[in-house]
Coordinates of C-alpha atoms in Angstrom, one line a residue:
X490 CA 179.5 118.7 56.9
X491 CA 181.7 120.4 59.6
X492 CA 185.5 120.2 58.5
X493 CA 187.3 118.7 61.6
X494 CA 191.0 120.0 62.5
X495 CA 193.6 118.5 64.8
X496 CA 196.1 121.3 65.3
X497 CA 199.6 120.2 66.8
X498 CA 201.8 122.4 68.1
X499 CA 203.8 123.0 71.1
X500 CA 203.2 126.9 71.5
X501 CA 199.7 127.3 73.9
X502 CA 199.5 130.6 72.3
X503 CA 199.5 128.7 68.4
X504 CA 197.0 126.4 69.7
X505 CA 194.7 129.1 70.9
X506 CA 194.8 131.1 67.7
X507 CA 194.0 128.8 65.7
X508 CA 191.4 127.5 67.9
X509 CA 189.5 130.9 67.8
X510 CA 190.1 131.8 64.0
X511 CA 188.8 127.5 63.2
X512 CA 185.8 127.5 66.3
X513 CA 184.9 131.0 64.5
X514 CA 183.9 129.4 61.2
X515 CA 181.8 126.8 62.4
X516 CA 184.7 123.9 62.5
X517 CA 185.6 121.3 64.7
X518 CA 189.2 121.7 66.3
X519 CA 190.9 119.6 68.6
X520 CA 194.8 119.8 70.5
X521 CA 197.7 118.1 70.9
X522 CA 200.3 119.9 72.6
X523 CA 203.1 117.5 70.9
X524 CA 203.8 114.5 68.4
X525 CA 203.4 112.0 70.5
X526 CA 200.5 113.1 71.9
X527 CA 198.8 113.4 68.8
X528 CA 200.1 109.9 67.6
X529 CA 197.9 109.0 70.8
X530 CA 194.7 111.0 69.7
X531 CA 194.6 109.6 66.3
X532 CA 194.7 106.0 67.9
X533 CA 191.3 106.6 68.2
X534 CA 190.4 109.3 66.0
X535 CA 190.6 110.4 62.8
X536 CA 189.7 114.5 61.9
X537 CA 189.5 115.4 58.3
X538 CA 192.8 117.6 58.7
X539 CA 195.9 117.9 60.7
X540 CA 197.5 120.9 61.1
X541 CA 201.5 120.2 62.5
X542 CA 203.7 122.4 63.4
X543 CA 207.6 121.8 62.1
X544 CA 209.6 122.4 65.2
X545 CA 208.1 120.9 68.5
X546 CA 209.8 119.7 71.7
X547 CA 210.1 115.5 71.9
X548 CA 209.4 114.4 68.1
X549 CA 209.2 117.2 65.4
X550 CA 207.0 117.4 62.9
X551 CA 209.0 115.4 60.1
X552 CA 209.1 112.8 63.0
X553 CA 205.1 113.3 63.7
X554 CA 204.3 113.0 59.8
X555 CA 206.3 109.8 59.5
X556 CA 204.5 107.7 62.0
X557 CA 201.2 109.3 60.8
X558 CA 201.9 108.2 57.3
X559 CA 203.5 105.0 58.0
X560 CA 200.0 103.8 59.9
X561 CA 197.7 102.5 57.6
X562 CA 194.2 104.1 59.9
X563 CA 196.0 107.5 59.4
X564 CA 198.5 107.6 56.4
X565 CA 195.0 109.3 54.1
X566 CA 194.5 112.0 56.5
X567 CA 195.9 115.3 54.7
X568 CA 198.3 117.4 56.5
X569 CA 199.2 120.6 56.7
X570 CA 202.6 122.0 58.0
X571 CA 203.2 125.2 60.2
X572 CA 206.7 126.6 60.0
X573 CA 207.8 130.1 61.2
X574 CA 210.8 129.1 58.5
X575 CA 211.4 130.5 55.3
X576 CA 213.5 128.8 53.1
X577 CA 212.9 126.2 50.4
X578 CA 214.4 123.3 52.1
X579 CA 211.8 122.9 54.6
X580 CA 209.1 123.6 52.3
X581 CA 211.0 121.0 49.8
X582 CA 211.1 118.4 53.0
X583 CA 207.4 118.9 54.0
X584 CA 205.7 118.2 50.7
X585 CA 208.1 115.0 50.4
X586 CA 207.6 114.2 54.1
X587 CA 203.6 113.5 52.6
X588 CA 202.6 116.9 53.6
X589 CA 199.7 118.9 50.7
X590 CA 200.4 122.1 52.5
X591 CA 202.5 124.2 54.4
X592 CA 201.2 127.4 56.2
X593 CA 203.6 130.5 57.5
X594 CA 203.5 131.6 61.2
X595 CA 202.1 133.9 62.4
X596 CA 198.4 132.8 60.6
X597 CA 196.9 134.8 58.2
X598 CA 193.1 134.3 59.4
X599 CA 192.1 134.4 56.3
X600 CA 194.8 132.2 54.7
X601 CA 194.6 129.2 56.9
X602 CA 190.4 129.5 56.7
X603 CA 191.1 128.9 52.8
X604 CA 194.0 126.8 53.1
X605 CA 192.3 124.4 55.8
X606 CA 188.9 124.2 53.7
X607 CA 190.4 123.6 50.1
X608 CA 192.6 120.8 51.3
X609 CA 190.3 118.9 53.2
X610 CA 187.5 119.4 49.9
X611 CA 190.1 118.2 47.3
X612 CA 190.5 115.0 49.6
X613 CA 187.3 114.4 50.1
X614 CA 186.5 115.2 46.4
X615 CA 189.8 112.9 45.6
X616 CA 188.0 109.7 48.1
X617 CA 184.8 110.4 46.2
X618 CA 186.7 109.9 42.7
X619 CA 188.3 106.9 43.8
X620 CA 185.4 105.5 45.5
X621 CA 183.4 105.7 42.0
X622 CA 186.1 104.8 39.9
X623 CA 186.1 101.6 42.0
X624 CA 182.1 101.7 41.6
X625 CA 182.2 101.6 37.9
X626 CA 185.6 99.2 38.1
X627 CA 183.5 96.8 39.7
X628 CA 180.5 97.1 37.8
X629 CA 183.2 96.9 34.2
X630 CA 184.4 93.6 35.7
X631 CA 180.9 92.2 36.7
X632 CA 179.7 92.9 32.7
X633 CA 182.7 91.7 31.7
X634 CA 182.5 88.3 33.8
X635 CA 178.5 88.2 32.6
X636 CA 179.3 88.7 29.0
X637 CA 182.4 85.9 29.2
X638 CA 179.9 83.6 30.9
X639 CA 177.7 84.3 28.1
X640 CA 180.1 83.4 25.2
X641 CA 181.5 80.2 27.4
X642 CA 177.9 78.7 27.0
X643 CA 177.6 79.7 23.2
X644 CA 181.0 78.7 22.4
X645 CA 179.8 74.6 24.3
X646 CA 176.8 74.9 22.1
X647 CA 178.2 75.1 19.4
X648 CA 180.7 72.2 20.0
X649 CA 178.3 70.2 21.4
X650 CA 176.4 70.8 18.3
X651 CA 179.2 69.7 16.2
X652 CA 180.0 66.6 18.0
X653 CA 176.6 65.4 17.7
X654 CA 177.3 65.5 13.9
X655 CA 179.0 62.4 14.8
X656 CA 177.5 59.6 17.4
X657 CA 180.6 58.7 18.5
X658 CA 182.2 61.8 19.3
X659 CA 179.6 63.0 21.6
X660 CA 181.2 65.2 24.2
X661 CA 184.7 64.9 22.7
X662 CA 185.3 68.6 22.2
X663 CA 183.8 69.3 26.1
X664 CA 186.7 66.3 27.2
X665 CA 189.4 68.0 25.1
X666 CA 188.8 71.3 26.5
X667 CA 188.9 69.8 30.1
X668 CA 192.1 67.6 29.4
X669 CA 193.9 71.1 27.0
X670 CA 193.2 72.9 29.8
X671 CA 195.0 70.6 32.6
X672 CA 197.7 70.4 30.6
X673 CA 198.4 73.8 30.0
X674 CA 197.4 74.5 34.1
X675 CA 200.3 72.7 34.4
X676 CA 202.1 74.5 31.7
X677 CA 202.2 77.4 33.7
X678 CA 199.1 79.3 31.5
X679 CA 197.6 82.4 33.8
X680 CA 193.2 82.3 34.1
X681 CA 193.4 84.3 30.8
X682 CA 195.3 82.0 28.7
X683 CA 193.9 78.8 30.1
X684 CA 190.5 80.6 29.5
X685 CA 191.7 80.9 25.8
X686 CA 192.6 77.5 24.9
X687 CA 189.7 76.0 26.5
X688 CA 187.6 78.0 23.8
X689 CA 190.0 77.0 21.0
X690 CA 190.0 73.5 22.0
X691 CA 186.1 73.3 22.4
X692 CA 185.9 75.0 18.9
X693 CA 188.8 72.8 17.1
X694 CA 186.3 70.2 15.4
X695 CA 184.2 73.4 14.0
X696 CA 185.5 72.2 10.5
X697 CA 183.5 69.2 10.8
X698 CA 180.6 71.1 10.1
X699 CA 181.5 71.3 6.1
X700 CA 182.1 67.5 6.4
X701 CA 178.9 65.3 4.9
X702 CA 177.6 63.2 7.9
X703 CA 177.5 60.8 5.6
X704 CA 181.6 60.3 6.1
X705 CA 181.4 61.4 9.5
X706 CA 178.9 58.8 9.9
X707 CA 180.5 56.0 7.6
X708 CA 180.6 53.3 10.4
X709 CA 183.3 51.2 8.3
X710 CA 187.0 52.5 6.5
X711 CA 187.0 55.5 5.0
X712 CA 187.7 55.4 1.0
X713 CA 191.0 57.8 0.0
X714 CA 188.5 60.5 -1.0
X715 CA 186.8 60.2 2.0
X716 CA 189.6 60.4 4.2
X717 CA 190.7 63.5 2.2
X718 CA 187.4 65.2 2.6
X719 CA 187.7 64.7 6.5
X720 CA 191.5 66.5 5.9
X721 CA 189.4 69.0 4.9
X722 CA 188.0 70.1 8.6
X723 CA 191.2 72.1 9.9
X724 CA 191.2 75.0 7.3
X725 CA 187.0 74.7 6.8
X726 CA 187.5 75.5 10.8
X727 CA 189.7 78.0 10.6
X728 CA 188.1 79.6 8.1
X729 CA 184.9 80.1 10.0
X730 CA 187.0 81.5 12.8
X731 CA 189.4 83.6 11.6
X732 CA 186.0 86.3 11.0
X733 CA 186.4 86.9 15.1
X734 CA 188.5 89.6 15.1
X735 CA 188.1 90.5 18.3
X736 CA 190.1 87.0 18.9
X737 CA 192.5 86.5 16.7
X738 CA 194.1 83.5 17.9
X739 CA 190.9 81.1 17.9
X740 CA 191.6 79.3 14.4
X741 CA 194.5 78.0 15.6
X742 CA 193.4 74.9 17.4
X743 CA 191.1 74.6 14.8
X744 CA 194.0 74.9 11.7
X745 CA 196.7 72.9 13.4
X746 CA 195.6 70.4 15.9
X747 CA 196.5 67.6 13.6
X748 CA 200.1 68.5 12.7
X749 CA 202.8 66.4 14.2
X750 CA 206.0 67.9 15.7
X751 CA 207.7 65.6 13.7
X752 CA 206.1 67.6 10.2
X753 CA 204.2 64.7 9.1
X754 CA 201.1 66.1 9.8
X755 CA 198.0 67.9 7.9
X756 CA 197.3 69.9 7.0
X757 CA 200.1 72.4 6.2
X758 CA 202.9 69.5 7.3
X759 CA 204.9 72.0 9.8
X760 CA 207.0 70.8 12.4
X761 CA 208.5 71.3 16.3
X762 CA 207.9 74.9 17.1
X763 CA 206.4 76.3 14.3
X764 CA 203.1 74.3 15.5
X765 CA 201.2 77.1 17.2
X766 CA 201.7 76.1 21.1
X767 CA 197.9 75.9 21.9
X768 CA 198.0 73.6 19.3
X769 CA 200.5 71.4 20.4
X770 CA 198.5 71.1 23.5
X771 CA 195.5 70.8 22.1
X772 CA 196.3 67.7 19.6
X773 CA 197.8 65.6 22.9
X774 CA 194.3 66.0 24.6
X775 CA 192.6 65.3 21.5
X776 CA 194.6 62.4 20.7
X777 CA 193.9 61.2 24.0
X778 CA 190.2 61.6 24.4
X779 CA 190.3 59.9 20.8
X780 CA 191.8 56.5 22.3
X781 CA 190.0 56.2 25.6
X782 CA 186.8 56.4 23.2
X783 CA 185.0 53.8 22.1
X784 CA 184.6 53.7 17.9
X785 CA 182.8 51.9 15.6
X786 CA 185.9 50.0 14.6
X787 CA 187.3 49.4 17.9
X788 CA 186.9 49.7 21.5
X789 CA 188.5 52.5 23.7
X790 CA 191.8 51.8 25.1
X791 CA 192.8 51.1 28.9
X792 CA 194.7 53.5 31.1
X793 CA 198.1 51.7 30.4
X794 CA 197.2 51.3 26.5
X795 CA 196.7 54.7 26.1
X796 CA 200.0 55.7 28.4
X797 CA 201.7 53.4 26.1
X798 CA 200.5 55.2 23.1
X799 CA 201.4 58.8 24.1
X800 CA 205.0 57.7 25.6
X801 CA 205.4 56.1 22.0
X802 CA 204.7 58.9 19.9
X803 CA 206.4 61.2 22.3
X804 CA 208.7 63.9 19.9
X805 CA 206.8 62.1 17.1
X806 CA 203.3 63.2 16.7
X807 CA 203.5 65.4 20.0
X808 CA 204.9 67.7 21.5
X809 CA 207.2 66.1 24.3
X810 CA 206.9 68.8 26.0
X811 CA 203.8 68.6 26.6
X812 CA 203.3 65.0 26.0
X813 CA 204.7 64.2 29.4
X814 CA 202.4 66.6 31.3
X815 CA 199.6 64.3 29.3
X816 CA 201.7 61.2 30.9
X817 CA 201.5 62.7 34.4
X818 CA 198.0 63.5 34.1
X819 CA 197.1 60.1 33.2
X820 CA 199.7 59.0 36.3
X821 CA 197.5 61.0 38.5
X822 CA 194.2 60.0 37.1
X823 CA 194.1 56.7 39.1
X824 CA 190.7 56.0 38.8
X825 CA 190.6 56.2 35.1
X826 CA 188.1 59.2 35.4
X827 CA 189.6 61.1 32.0
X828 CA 187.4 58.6 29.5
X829 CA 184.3 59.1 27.8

């Protein structure tokens, strides 16, 4: 492909030298006897090189350069400066002005043949690089979004699988996730970590599955045992977690969703803000999806029951924190839609 130079400069003798020593190796050279009338050419055109010269009548070339750079349609094009000068200053000025070159008058033949091809082949070699860096960006991202799709749906498998342990849990951890999630949307949590805990909080029953159905099952009180054997499903869960290492932070919905931020809780009885947050969030949702579910020993709770609830164990069992964003989610849920 042809190189195309716009040579600027106000000196009809300049512009016809470097017409001739360009037009004689097969380029493509257009004129502008001034900045401002090259500002107008590149309204509508856009060569693969501009040669300016430093000192021109009207705007000079520092000028020129400035309004070329500071229009997005031209500030990529590379330019080259021609100065009769020589001293380091303007050099200094040029390459900070956005210029990649500078080239001496009188021309060299030679020398501006070289200098003109290598800088307009390291930009275009520079546009290719970028363009498939972008390429492979894009196609990183797509794998990466595929493969997260991928673990989203085996990560609801599995928690549907362990709510079915239990008939009336079905599609608890799925509601838990949705309502952790809300919660910490309002929290201020980026995609990432709301991303995160919906994964923690679908996965924080996992325990369950060391639990006999037999006690999951039990459709009347639980004996002491029994109820200590259920105790059980937090470290069981984060046990089976803490092997993705890749993840680190998974087991801690699953470990500590049933402490209480007022240390009461199982099952190592910490308190306040040594309860991981995600937690914190986590055990409000679950607590929630818990009473607007229907049991075998009772029936789920109305709206106003289950704001009563929350607002009463506020600082107690949960976080307040966070315990008020459940409150104004409820609020807001004026069709009673966040139930099983």
């Amino acid at each position: 492909m042809d190189e195309w130079v716009l040579v600027v400069d106000d000196d009809a003798q300049n512009l016809r030298m470097a017409n001739q020593i360009l037009t004689s190796e097969k380029m493509r050279v257009s004129s502008a006897k001034s900045g401002e009338q090259a500002l107008e050419f590149l309204k509508n055109n856009t060569p693969d090189l501009i040669l300016l010269d430093v000192h021109m009548t009207g705007i000079d070339g520092f000028e020129t350069i400035d309004r070329i750079k500071a229009e997005e349609k031209t500030r990529e094009i590379p330019i080259i400066l021609l100065t009769a000068d020589d001293d380091q200053e303007t050099e200094t000025r040029a390459l900070r002005a956005g210029a990649m070159d500078f080239i001496k008058k009188p021309f060299i033949p030679d020398v501006l043949i070289l200098r003109v091809r290598h800088t307009v082949e390291l930009t275009r070699l520079q546009k290719n690089l970028t363009a498939e860096v972008e390429k492979k960006a894009a196609e990183i991202s797509k794998e990466r979004d595929r493969v997260e799709r991928m673990i989203m749906q085996v990560v609801k498998t599995l928690s549907g699988a362990i709510d079915a342990k239990d008939p009336y849990t079905n599609g608890h951890s799925a509601r838990v996730a949705e309502y952790s999630k809300k919660i910490a949307e309002k929290a201020g949590y980026s995609e990432r970590k709301l991303r995160d805990i919906e994964i923690m909080a679908l996965l924080h029953d996992i325990g369950k599955i060391g639990i006999p159905d037999t006690i999951l099952n039990k459709p009347g009180k639980l004996s002491a045992d029994e109820y200590s054997k259920v105790k059980e499903h937090p470290v069981i869960g984060a046990k089976i977690l803490e092997n993705i290492s890749e993840f680190p932070d998974i087991s801690l919905g699953a470990m500590y969703h049933h402490e209480r931020y007022d240390g009461k809780g199982y099952p190592k009885g910490i308190a306040g803000e040594n309860i991981p947050e995600q937690a914190r969030i986590i055990a409000v949702a679950d607590c929630y999806d818990a009473i607007t579910s229907n049991r075998s020993y009772r029936n789920m709770l109305r709206p106003n029951e289950a704001r009563d609830r929350i607002e009463k164990d506020k600082g107690k069992q949960f976080d307040p924190h966070f315990a008020d964003i459940m409150l104004s989610l409820i609020d807001e849920d004026t069709d009673f839609t966040m139930h099983e």
